[in-house]
C-alpha cells in the first residue's frame, strides 16, 4: 500500500504545464501564437519576444512551456498569415484547457492525438477567425 497522497490533474505541477511546439510557420505567426499564450498563461517566453529562425536548411521548431492553471486573460481573435501547426503535450486537463483558450483566438482543428496513461499529445491546426 502506498501512503503517499495521489496527485492528479491540475493539483500536480506536471498536470498544469503544456509543452507547445510550433512548426511550418513564419516567425511572425509564431510570435502571434506565443503572444496569445503569454497573455493568458505564465510562459517561459515573455510577451512580445520574437522567436528566431534556425539558419541553414533545417526546419525551425519553436517551443514554449505554459502553465495553464491560472489564466490571466481571455483570448481575443488573432490574425495569422497562414495556418500554423501546433503540437501540445501535457496532462489531459491541461491540454484541454490550452485548446479551449486557443479556440477563442483562432479556428482550431484537431489533426491528430496520441494518448498515454497520464498525458496526451495533440496536433492542432490554427487558422485566423
XYZ file of N, CA and C in Angstrom:
387
model
N 0.843 -1.190 0.000
C 0.000 0.000 0.000
C 0.881 1.243 0.000
N 0.514 2.210 -0.764
C 1.277 3.439 -0.894
C 0.650 4.493 0.001
N 1.450 5.079 0.892
C 0.912 6.083 1.811
C 1.043 7.502 1.275
N 1.650 7.663 0.114
C 1.794 8.983 -0.493
C 0.476 9.393 -1.122
N -0.016 10.607 -0.796
C -1.267 11.036 -1.419
C -1.105 11.118 -2.932
N -2.094 10.634 -3.621
C -2.057 10.670 -5.075
C -2.440 12.056 -5.561
N -1.658 12.570 -6.497
C -1.964 13.867 -7.086
C -2.255 13.665 -8.557
N -3.239 14.368 -9.032
C -3.554 14.250 -10.447
C -4.098 15.569 -10.957
N -4.193 15.633 -12.284
C -4.803 16.791 -12.929
C -4.153 18.095 -12.558
N -4.986 19.103 -12.287
C -4.478 20.445 -12.054
C -3.746 20.601 -10.736
N -3.902 19.674 -9.777
C -3.233 19.803 -8.487
C -1.752 19.459 -8.552
N -1.351 18.666 -9.503
C 0.034 18.247 -9.637
C 0.750 19.213 -10.574
N 1.965 19.687 -10.210
C 2.653 20.660 -11.064
C 2.781 20.208 -12.517
N 3.095 18.949 -12.744
C 3.227 18.476 -14.122
C 1.894 18.496 -14.848
N 0.795 18.417 -14.119
C -0.527 18.439 -14.731
C -0.983 19.816 -15.155
N -0.244 20.849 -14.791
C -0.606 22.227 -15.139
C 0.160 22.750 -16.339
N 1.223 22.079 -16.711
C 2.087 22.582 -17.774
C 1.836 21.857 -19.086
N 1.915 22.637 -20.156
C 1.793 22.098 -21.503
C 3.005 22.573 -22.304
N 3.661 21.641 -22.964
C 4.754 21.979 -23.867
C 4.133 22.189 -25.242
N 4.358 23.370 -25.796
C 3.760 23.759 -27.071
C 4.877 23.913 -28.096
N 4.754 23.206 -29.211
C 5.730 23.288 -30.299
C 5.027 23.786 -31.553
N 5.643 24.738 -32.230
C 5.118 25.274 -33.484
C 6.099 24.942 -34.597
N 5.567 24.542 -35.731
C 6.430 24.260 -36.878
C 5.689 24.621 -38.152
N 6.442 24.740 -39.220
C 5.836 25.017 -40.513
C 5.182 26.376 -40.614
N 5.713 27.353 -39.887
C 5.140 28.704 -39.955
C 6.263 29.726 -39.948
N 5.908 30.965 -40.300
C 6.928 32.008 -40.284
C 7.062 32.608 -38.882
N 8.082 33.411 -38.722
C 8.408 33.992 -37.421
C 7.256 34.826 -36.857
N 6.609 35.627 -37.690
C 5.524 36.487 -37.217
C 4.346 35.660 -36.700
N 4.002 34.581 -37.395
C 2.908 33.737 -36.928
C 3.266 33.029 -35.621
N 4.529 32.609 -35.493
C 4.971 32.008 -34.230
C 4.833 33.018 -33.093
N 5.233 34.256 -33.356
C 5.112 35.298 -32.331
C 3.644 35.536 -31.973
N 2.764 35.542 -32.955
C 1.338 35.755 -32.702
C 0.791 34.677 -31.772
N 1.110 33.426 -32.061
C 0.623 32.324 -31.211
C 1.232 32.424 -29.816
N 2.536 32.670 -29.726
C 3.183 32.800 -28.422
C 2.604 33.974 -27.627
N 2.286 35.077 -28.296
C 1.686 36.224 -27.600
C 0.296 35.889 -27.059
N -0.506 35.153 -27.835
C -1.827 34.725 -27.347
C -1.654 33.886 -26.087
N -0.686 32.991 -26.090
C -0.449 32.143 -24.915
C 0.099 32.942 -23.734
N 1.050 33.845 -23.987
C 1.666 34.621 -22.911
C 0.700 35.618 -22.291
N -0.307 36.054 -23.040
C -1.311 36.964 -22.490
C -2.145 36.261 -21.421
N -2.407 34.993 -21.634
C -3.308 34.261 -20.748
C -2.602 33.439 -19.680
N -1.422 32.944 -19.972
C -0.783 31.982 -19.075
C 0.655 32.373 -18.762
N 1.137 31.893 -17.609
C 2.557 32.027 -17.311
C 3.308 31.195 -18.344
N 4.353 31.783 -18.912
C 5.073 31.145 -20.011
C 6.564 31.373 -19.842
N 7.364 30.502 -20.442
C 8.806 30.715 -20.391
C 9.281 31.656 -21.496
N 8.340 32.205 -22.280
C 8.654 33.222 -23.286
C 7.828 34.464 -22.978
N 8.472 35.610 -22.755
C 7.716 36.824 -22.436
C 6.922 37.346 -23.628
N 5.884 38.073 -23.320
C 5.042 38.710 -24.336
C 5.907 39.587 -25.228
N 5.698 39.509 -26.543
C 6.414 40.356 -27.483
C 7.768 39.833 -27.911
N 8.226 38.725 -27.334
C 9.506 38.162 -27.745
C 9.365 37.596 -29.158
N 10.284 37.939 -30.025
C 10.241 37.433 -31.389
C 11.093 36.179 -31.479
N 10.473 35.053 -31.829
C 11.253 33.826 -31.992
C 12.250 33.977 -33.130
N 13.364 33.295 -33.042
C 14.358 33.369 -34.103
C 14.376 32.061 -34.881
N 14.575 32.183 -36.174
C 14.629 31.021 -37.055
C 16.015 30.403 -37.017
N 16.058 29.091 -37.208
C 17.339 28.409 -37.330
C 17.934 28.756 -38.684
N 19.245 28.834 -38.738
C 19.876 29.110 -40.024
C 20.160 27.787 -40.731
N 20.262 27.856 -42.020
C 20.551 26.660 -42.787
C 19.296 25.965 -43.273
N 19.461 24.779 -43.812
C 18.349 24.075 -44.449
C 17.425 23.334 -43.479
N 17.758 23.296 -42.203
C 16.937 22.556 -41.254
C 15.647 23.297 -40.933
N 14.566 22.556 -40.682
C 13.304 23.201 -40.315
C 13.394 23.827 -38.922
N 12.632 24.873 -38.721
C 12.596 25.547 -37.431
C 11.386 25.078 -36.649
N 11.606 24.769 -35.369
C 10.524 24.427 -34.449
C 10.670 25.350 -33.249
N 9.605 26.083 -32.929
C 9.600 26.960 -31.768
C 8.890 26.240 -30.646
N 9.451 26.308 -29.430
C 8.891 25.577 -28.292
C 8.749 26.517 -27.101
N 7.632 26.390 -26.411
C 7.410 27.113 -25.159
C 6.662 26.194 -24.206
N 6.785 26.486 -22.921
C 6.030 25.759 -21.899
C 5.140 26.763 -21.201
N 3.855 26.436 -21.086
C 2.908 27.323 -20.416
C 2.265 26.603 -19.248
N 1.982 27.359 -18.194
C 1.270 26.859 -17.018
C -0.168 27.345 -17.149
N -1.095 26.428 -17.390
C -2.484 26.784 -17.673
C -3.362 26.838 -16.429
N -2.772 26.708 -15.254
C -3.573 26.603 -14.030
C -4.312 27.879 -13.662
N -3.744 29.031 -13.949
C -4.383 30.297 -13.579
C -4.391 31.260 -14.759
N -5.394 31.156 -15.632
C -5.456 32.078 -16.773
C -5.561 33.530 -16.305
N -4.821 34.402 -16.978
C -4.815 35.822 -16.612
C -5.806 36.631 -17.429
N -6.054 36.213 -18.660
C -6.937 36.990 -19.542
C -7.528 36.070 -20.597
N -8.698 36.445 -21.070
C -9.323 35.700 -22.172
C -8.627 36.063 -23.478
N -8.643 35.146 -24.398
C -8.027 35.396 -25.702
C -8.966 36.203 -26.579
N -8.379 36.999 -27.430
C -9.146 37.725 -28.442
C -8.690 37.215 -29.805
N -9.520 37.334 -30.828
C -9.127 36.835 -32.148
C -7.794 37.431 -32.605
N -6.968 36.572 -33.186
C -5.653 36.985 -33.665
C -5.510 36.568 -35.125
N -4.737 37.339 -35.878
C -4.566 37.085 -37.319
C -3.271 36.322 -37.580
N -3.355 35.324 -38.433
C -2.200 34.582 -38.908
C -2.088 34.780 -40.410
N -0.861 34.738 -40.932
C -0.688 34.876 -42.372
C -0.953 33.565 -43.100
N -0.846 32.453 -42.365
C -1.077 31.115 -42.921
C -1.407 30.175 -41.765
N -1.983 29.027 -42.056
C -2.258 28.067 -40.975
C -0.974 27.682 -40.237
N -1.104 27.414 -38.937
C 0.025 27.046 -38.086
C -0.259 25.683 -37.469
N 0.740 24.817 -37.473
C 0.639 23.516 -36.818
C 1.188 23.632 -35.410
N 0.395 23.182 -34.441
C 0.774 23.235 -33.032
C 0.724 21.823 -32.472
N 1.792 21.424 -31.802
C 1.791 20.180 -31.042
C 1.767 20.565 -29.572
N 0.776 20.059 -28.846
C 0.634 20.348 -27.416
C 0.737 19.048 -26.646
N 1.640 19.018 -25.662
C 1.846 17.807 -24.883
C 1.760 18.125 -23.400
N 0.912 17.379 -22.687
C 0.761 17.565 -21.256
C -0.359 16.686 -20.736
N -0.740 16.934 -19.496
C -1.847 16.197 -18.913
C -3.141 16.493 -19.643
N -4.094 15.573 -19.536
C -5.358 15.718 -20.266
C -6.071 17.028 -19.929
N -6.182 17.346 -18.654
C -6.865 18.570 -18.228
C -6.160 19.799 -18.787
N -4.827 19.815 -18.709
C -4.056 20.983 -19.150
C -4.153 21.180 -20.664
N -4.051 20.109 -21.423
C -4.132 20.223 -22.881
C -5.527 20.687 -23.301
N -6.569 20.174 -22.633
C -7.930 20.627 -22.942
C -8.098 22.111 -22.651
N -7.535 22.573 -21.549
C -7.631 23.992 -21.200
C -6.897 24.858 -22.218
N -5.728 24.416 -22.655
C -4.974 25.150 -23.668
C -5.765 25.209 -24.971
N -6.301 24.084 -25.399
C -7.068 24.034 -26.649
C -8.285 24.949 -26.569
N -8.959 24.951 -25.445
C -10.119 25.828 -25.253
C -9.719 27.299 -25.379
N -8.590 27.662 -24.797
C -8.117 29.048 -24.872
C -7.778 29.421 -26.317
N -7.097 28.534 -27.020
C -6.735 28.821 -28.412
C -7.970 28.976 -29.291
N -9.042 28.275 -28.951
C -10.286 28.357 -29.724
C -10.900 29.751 -29.667
N -10.608 30.500 -28.612
C -11.109 31.876 -28.523
C -10.358 32.808 -29.480
N -9.125 32.449 -29.836
C -8.303 33.318 -30.678
C -8.252 32.874 -32.133
N -8.397 31.578 -32.374
C -8.214 31.024 -33.717
C -9.305 30.001 -34.024
N -9.403 29.654 -35.286
C -10.171 28.476 -35.678
C -9.223 27.307 -35.437
N -9.627 26.363 -34.590
C -8.764 25.261 -34.190
C -9.341 23.945 -34.702
N -8.514 23.189 -35.409
C -8.890 21.848 -35.867
C -7.933 20.849 -35.245
N -8.473 19.752 -34.724
C -7.631 18.688 -34.200
C -7.208 17.819 -35.380
N -5.900 17.721 -35.582
C -5.355 16.965 -36.697
C -5.037 15.533 -36.267
N -4.600 15.364 -35.027
C -4.265 14.036 -34.533
C -4.032 14.049 -33.043
N -4.114 12.880 -32.430
C -3.871 12.759 -30.996
C -3.080 11.480 -30.726
N -2.337 11.499 -29.645
C -1.653 10.319 -29.130
C -1.892 10.322 -27.628
N -2.540 9.283 -27.144
C -2.922 9.218 -25.731
C -1.972 8.316 -24.963
N -1.642 8.776 -23.769
C -0.838 7.978 -22.854
C -1.604 7.771 -21.567
N -0.955 7.173 -20.602
C -1.592 6.903 -19.317
C -1.907 8.197 -18.567
N -0.952 9.114 -18.518
C -1.099 10.350 -17.749
C -1.111 11.605 -18.619
N -0.632 11.481 -19.847
C -0.505 12.630 -20.731
C -1.053 12.316 -22.109
N -1.257 13.392 -22.853
C -1.633 13.238 -24.254
C -0.856 14.240 -25.076
N -0.743 13.938 -26.344
C -0.172 14.879 -27.299
C -1.227 15.104 -28.371
N -1.475 16.372 -28.657
C -2.488 16.731 -29.634
C -1.855 17.624 -30.685
N -2.102 17.312 -31.942
C -1.657 18.172 -33.041
C -2.858 18.989 -33.489
N -2.680 20.305 -33.469
C -3.744 21.235 -33.832
C -3.340 22.027 -35.061
N -4.324 22.452 -35.798
C -4.113 23.378 -36.918
C -4.847 24.657 -36.561
N -4.113 25.757 -36.510
C -4.691 27.059 -36.179
C -4.829 27.886 -37.444
N -5.976 28.552 -37.575
C -6.203 29.473 -38.687
C -6.868 30.731 -38.125
N -6.743 31.813 -38.842
C -7.384 33.065 -38.403
C -8.895 32.901 -38.388
N -9.545 33.615 -37.466
C -11.012 33.624 -37.392
C -11.563 34.470 -38.504
